[in-house]
XYZ file of C-alpha atoms in Angstrom:
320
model
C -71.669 -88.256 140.488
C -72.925 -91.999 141.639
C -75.049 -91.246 144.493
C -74.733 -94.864 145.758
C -71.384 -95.711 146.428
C -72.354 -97.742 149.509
C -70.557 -97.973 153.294
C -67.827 -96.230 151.929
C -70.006 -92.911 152.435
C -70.574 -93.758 156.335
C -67.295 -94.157 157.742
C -67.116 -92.600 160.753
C -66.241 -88.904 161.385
C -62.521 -88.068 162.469
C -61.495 -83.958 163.461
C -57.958 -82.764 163.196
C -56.460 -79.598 164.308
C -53.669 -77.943 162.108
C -51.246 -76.128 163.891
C -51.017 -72.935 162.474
C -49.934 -70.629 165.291
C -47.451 -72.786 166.997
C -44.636 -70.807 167.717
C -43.041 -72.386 170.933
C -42.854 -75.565 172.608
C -44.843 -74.463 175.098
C -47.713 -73.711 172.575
C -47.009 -76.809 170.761
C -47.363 -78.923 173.630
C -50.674 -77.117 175.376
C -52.563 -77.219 171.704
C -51.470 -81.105 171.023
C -52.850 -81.875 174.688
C -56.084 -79.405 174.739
C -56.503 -81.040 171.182
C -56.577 -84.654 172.727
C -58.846 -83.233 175.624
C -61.332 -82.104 173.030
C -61.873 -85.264 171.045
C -59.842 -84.344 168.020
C -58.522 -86.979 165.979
C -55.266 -85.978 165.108
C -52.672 -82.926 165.072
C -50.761 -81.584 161.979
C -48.339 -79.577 161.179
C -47.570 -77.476 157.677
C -43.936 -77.662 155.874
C -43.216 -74.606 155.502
C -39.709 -72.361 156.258
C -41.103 -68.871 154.950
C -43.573 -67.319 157.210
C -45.852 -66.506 154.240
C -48.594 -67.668 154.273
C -49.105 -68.897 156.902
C -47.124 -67.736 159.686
C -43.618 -69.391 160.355
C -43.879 -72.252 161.717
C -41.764 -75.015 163.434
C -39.809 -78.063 161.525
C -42.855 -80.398 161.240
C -41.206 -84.115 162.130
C -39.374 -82.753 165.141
C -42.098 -81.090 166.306
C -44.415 -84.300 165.685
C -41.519 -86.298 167.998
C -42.144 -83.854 170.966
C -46.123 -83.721 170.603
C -46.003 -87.804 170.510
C -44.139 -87.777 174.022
C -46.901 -85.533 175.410
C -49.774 -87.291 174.310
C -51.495 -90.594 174.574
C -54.432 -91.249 172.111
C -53.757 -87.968 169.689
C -52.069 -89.089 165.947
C -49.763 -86.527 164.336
C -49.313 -85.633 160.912
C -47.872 -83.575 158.353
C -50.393 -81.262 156.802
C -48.245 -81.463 154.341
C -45.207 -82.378 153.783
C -43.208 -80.902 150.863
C -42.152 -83.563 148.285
C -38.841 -81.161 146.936
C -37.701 -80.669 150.284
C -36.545 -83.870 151.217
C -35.648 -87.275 149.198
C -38.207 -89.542 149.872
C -35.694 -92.522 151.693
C -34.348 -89.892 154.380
C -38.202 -89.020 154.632
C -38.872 -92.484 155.245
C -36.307 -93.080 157.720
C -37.845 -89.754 159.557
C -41.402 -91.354 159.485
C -40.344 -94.590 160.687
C -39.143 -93.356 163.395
C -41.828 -90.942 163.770
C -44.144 -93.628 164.054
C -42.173 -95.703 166.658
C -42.109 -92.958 168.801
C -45.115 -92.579 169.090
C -46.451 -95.870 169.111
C -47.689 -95.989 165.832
C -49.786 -93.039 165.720
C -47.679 -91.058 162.868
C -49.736 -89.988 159.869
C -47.611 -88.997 156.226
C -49.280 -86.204 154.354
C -47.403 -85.414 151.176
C -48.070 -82.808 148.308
C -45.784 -81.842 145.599
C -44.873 -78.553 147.042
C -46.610 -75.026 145.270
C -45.622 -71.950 146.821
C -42.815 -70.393 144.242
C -41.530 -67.837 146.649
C -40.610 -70.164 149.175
C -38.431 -72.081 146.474
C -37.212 -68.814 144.709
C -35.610 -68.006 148.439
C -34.272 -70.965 149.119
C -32.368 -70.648 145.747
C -34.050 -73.794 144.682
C -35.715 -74.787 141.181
C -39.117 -74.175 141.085
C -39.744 -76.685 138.224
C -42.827 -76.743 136.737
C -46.084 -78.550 137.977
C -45.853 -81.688 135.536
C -42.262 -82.336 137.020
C -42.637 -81.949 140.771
C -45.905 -84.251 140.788
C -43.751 -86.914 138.768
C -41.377 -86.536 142.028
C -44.280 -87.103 143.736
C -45.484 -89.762 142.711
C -42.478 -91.922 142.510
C -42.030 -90.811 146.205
C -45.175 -92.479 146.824
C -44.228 -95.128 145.414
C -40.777 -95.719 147.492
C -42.758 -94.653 150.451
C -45.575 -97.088 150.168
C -42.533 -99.850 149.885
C -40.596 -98.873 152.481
C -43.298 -97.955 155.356
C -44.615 -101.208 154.780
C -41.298 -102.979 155.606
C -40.306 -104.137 152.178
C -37.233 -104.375 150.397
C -37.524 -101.387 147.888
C -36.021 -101.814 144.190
C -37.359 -98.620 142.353
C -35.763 -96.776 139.081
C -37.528 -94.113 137.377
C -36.848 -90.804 135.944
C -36.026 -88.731 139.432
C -35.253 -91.783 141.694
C -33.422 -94.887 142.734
C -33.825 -97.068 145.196
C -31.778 -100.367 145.132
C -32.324 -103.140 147.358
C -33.111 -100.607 150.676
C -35.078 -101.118 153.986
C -35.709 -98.728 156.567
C -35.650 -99.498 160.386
C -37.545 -99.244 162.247
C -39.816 -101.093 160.434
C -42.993 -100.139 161.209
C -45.635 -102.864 162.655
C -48.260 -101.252 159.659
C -47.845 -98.948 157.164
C -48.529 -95.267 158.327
C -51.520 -94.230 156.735
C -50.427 -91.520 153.609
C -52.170 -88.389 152.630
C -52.170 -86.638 149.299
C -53.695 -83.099 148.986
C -54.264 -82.585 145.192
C -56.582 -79.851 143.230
C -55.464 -80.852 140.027
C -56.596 -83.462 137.576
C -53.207 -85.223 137.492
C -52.800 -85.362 141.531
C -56.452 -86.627 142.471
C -55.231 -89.363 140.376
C -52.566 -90.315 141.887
C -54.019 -89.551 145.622
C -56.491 -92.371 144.230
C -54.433 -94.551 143.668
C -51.796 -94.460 146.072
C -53.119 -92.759 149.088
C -55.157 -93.838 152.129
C -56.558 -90.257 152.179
C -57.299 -87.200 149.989
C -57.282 -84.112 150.963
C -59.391 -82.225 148.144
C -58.193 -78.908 147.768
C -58.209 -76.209 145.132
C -56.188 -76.053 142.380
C -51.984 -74.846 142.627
C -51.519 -72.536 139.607
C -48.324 -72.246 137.609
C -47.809 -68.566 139.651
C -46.629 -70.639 142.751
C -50.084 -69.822 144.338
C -53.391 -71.147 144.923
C -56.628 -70.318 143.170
C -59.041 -68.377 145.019
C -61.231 -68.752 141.947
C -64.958 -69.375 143.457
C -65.317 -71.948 140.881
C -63.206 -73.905 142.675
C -65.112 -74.171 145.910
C -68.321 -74.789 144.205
C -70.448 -78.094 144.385
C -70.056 -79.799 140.758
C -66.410 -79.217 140.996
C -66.062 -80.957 144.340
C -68.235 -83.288 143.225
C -66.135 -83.838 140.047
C -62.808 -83.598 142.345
C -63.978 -86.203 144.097
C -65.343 -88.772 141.029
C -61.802 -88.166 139.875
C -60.660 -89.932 143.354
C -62.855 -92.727 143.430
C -62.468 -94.080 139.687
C -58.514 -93.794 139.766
C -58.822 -95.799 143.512
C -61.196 -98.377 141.963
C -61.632 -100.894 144.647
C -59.566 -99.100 147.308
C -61.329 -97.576 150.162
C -59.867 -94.149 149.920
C -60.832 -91.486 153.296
C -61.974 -88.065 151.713
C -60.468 -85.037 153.908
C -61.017 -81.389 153.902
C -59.384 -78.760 155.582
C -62.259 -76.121 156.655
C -62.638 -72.635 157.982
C -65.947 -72.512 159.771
C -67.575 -69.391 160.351
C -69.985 -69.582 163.559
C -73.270 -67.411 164.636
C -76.568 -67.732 165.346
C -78.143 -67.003 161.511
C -76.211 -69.389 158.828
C -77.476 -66.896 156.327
C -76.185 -63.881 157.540
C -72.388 -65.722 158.521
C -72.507 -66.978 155.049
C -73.066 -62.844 153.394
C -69.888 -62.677 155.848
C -68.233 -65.406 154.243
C -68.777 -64.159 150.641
C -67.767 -60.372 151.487
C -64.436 -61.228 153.119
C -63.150 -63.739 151.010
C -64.041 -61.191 147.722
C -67.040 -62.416 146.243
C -69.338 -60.193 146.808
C -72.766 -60.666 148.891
C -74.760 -61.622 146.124
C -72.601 -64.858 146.502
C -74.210 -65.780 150.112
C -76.075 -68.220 148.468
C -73.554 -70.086 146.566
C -71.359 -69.905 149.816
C -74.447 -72.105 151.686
C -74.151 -74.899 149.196
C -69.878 -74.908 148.953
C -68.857 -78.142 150.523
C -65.508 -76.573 152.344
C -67.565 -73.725 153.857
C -69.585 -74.438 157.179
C -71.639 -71.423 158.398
C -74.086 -71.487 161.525
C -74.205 -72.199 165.021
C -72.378 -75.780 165.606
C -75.701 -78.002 165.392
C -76.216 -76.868 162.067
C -72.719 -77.275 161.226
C -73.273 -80.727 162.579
C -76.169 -81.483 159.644
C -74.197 -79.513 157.174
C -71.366 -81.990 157.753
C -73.509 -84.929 157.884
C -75.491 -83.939 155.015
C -72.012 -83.616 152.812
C -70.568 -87.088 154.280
C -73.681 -88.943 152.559
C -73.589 -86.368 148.994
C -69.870 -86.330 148.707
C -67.877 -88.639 151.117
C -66.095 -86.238 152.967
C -65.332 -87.390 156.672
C -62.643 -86.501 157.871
C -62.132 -82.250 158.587
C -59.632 -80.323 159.772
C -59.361 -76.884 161.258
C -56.550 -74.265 162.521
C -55.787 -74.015 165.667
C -57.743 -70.832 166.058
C -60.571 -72.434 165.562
C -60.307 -75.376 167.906
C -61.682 -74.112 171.050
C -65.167 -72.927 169.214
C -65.391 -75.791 166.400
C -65.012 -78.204 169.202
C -68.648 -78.663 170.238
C -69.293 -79.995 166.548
C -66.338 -82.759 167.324
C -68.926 -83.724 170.370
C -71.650 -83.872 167.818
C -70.477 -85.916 165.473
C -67.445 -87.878 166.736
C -67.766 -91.158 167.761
């Protein structure tokens, strides 16, 4: 990987929470304003109508709405929103007006939807990966027209767009996110995304690979290199969504790490070096952080909601 890819490497941290455990609108209103209180960047919300994985969770753009009228400074976003489950120009009429309500803080984070289960009970297709990230990325492409204000004329082989705007028109494009693991969708998050949220790799299952490789340094690293050549020019914001795992010995959380998520503790070590796992009181997972910005890119983190009360000191460390 270039190791001198300039200012790019030192923009400036940003934290996000991702609502996980929002059940209520009473819970969805105290974490959106706690989260503002604590210096976080930005709140998100998952797409999801099955409460597997994840827990259930609430319609993400309505949800947004009511979390914009309680805050001042905090953006929302989708964390992210399922390409399948909506066609891309009643999704950009939704984020327009998502981001007027707000005042332009809305942010659009968009993958090509991978749990199977969800789509098996839905009763729809779960087509296979090559054909939902071609959805995907002629989405992009109507959304990038339409968010910007243009007059979008689009025809390709899932979608078409004649001659439509969308009001309200925002005053600038809300910034999009792609999460991609694979090849095909760092690509395209280079290339037509103002962020990237690296993430491992969706398998043809309908799942997501737990495979340590995945986590390792060289394939970040490589995840990443994929990213920057396909946005050539572009100034493209690296994300990360993170678990941290806090105590006083960064050694000792990390043999945690390695024996909960399966790995065994003779992976401690390789746990230290993975660039998604954080381990340590929060000063260390202050350096950590820093450390990774200037190797791999990566500023801008997210965590759940359960961890926003204890990863907040780090948000003090680093933010701006």
């Amino acid at each position: 990987m270039d190791e001198h890819r300039g200012d790019r490497r030192r923009r400036p941290f940003r934290f996000g929470v991702v609502g996980e455990s929002v059940r209520s609108a009473d819970a969805l209103l105290s974490t959106a304003r706690r989260a503002e209180e604590l210096g976080y960047a930005t709140l998100t919300l998952r797409d999801h109508f099955v409460a597997e994985p994840f827990g259930d969770q609430l319609a993400p753009m309505v949800a947004l709405a009511a979390a914009a009228g309680a805050t001042r400074t905090l953006r929302l976003g989708t964390m992210v929103a399922s390409n399948d489950f909506r066609h891309p120009v009643m999704l950009a009429k939704e984020a327009a007006t998502l981001d007027h309500l707000s005042g332009g803080r809305f942010e659009l984070g968009m993958g090509a939807g991978w749990l199977r289960s969800e789509y098996e009970r839905a009763g729809m297709a779960f087509d296979a990966a090559g054909t939902r990230v071609g959805r995907l990325e002629e989405s992009l492409r109507i959304l990038r027209s339409l968010l910007a204000g243009e007059k979008a004329d689009f025809a390709g082989e899932h979608y078409r767009v004649d001659g439509l705007t969308v009001f309200p028109a925002p005053a600038r494009r809300p910034p999009i996110l792609v999460g991609a693991g694979s090849a095909r969708m760092l690509g395209i998050g280079g290339r037509l995304a103002d962020t990237v949220g690296i993430l491992p790799r969706a398998l043809p299952d309908g799942t997501i690979s737990d495979e340590i490789s995945e986590r390792l340094p060289e394939t970040i690293a490589r995840k990443v290199d994929l990213v920057r050549e396909a946005a050539g020019d572009r100034d493209v914001e690296l994300s990360m969504l993170v678990s941290p795992t806090f105590g006083a010995d960064p050694r000792a959380a990390a043999a945690k790490v390695a024996v909960l998520r399966g790995w065994g503790a003779s992976s401690m070590e390789l746990v230290l070096d993975m660039p998604s796992q954080f381990v340590g009181p929060p000063e260390h997972i202050a350096e950590q952080m820093a450390a990774r910005r200037d190797r791999y890119g990566f500023g801008y983190y997210l965590v759940s909601d359960a961890d926003m009360e204890r990863f907040a000191p780090v948000v003090a460390l680093l933010g701006a």
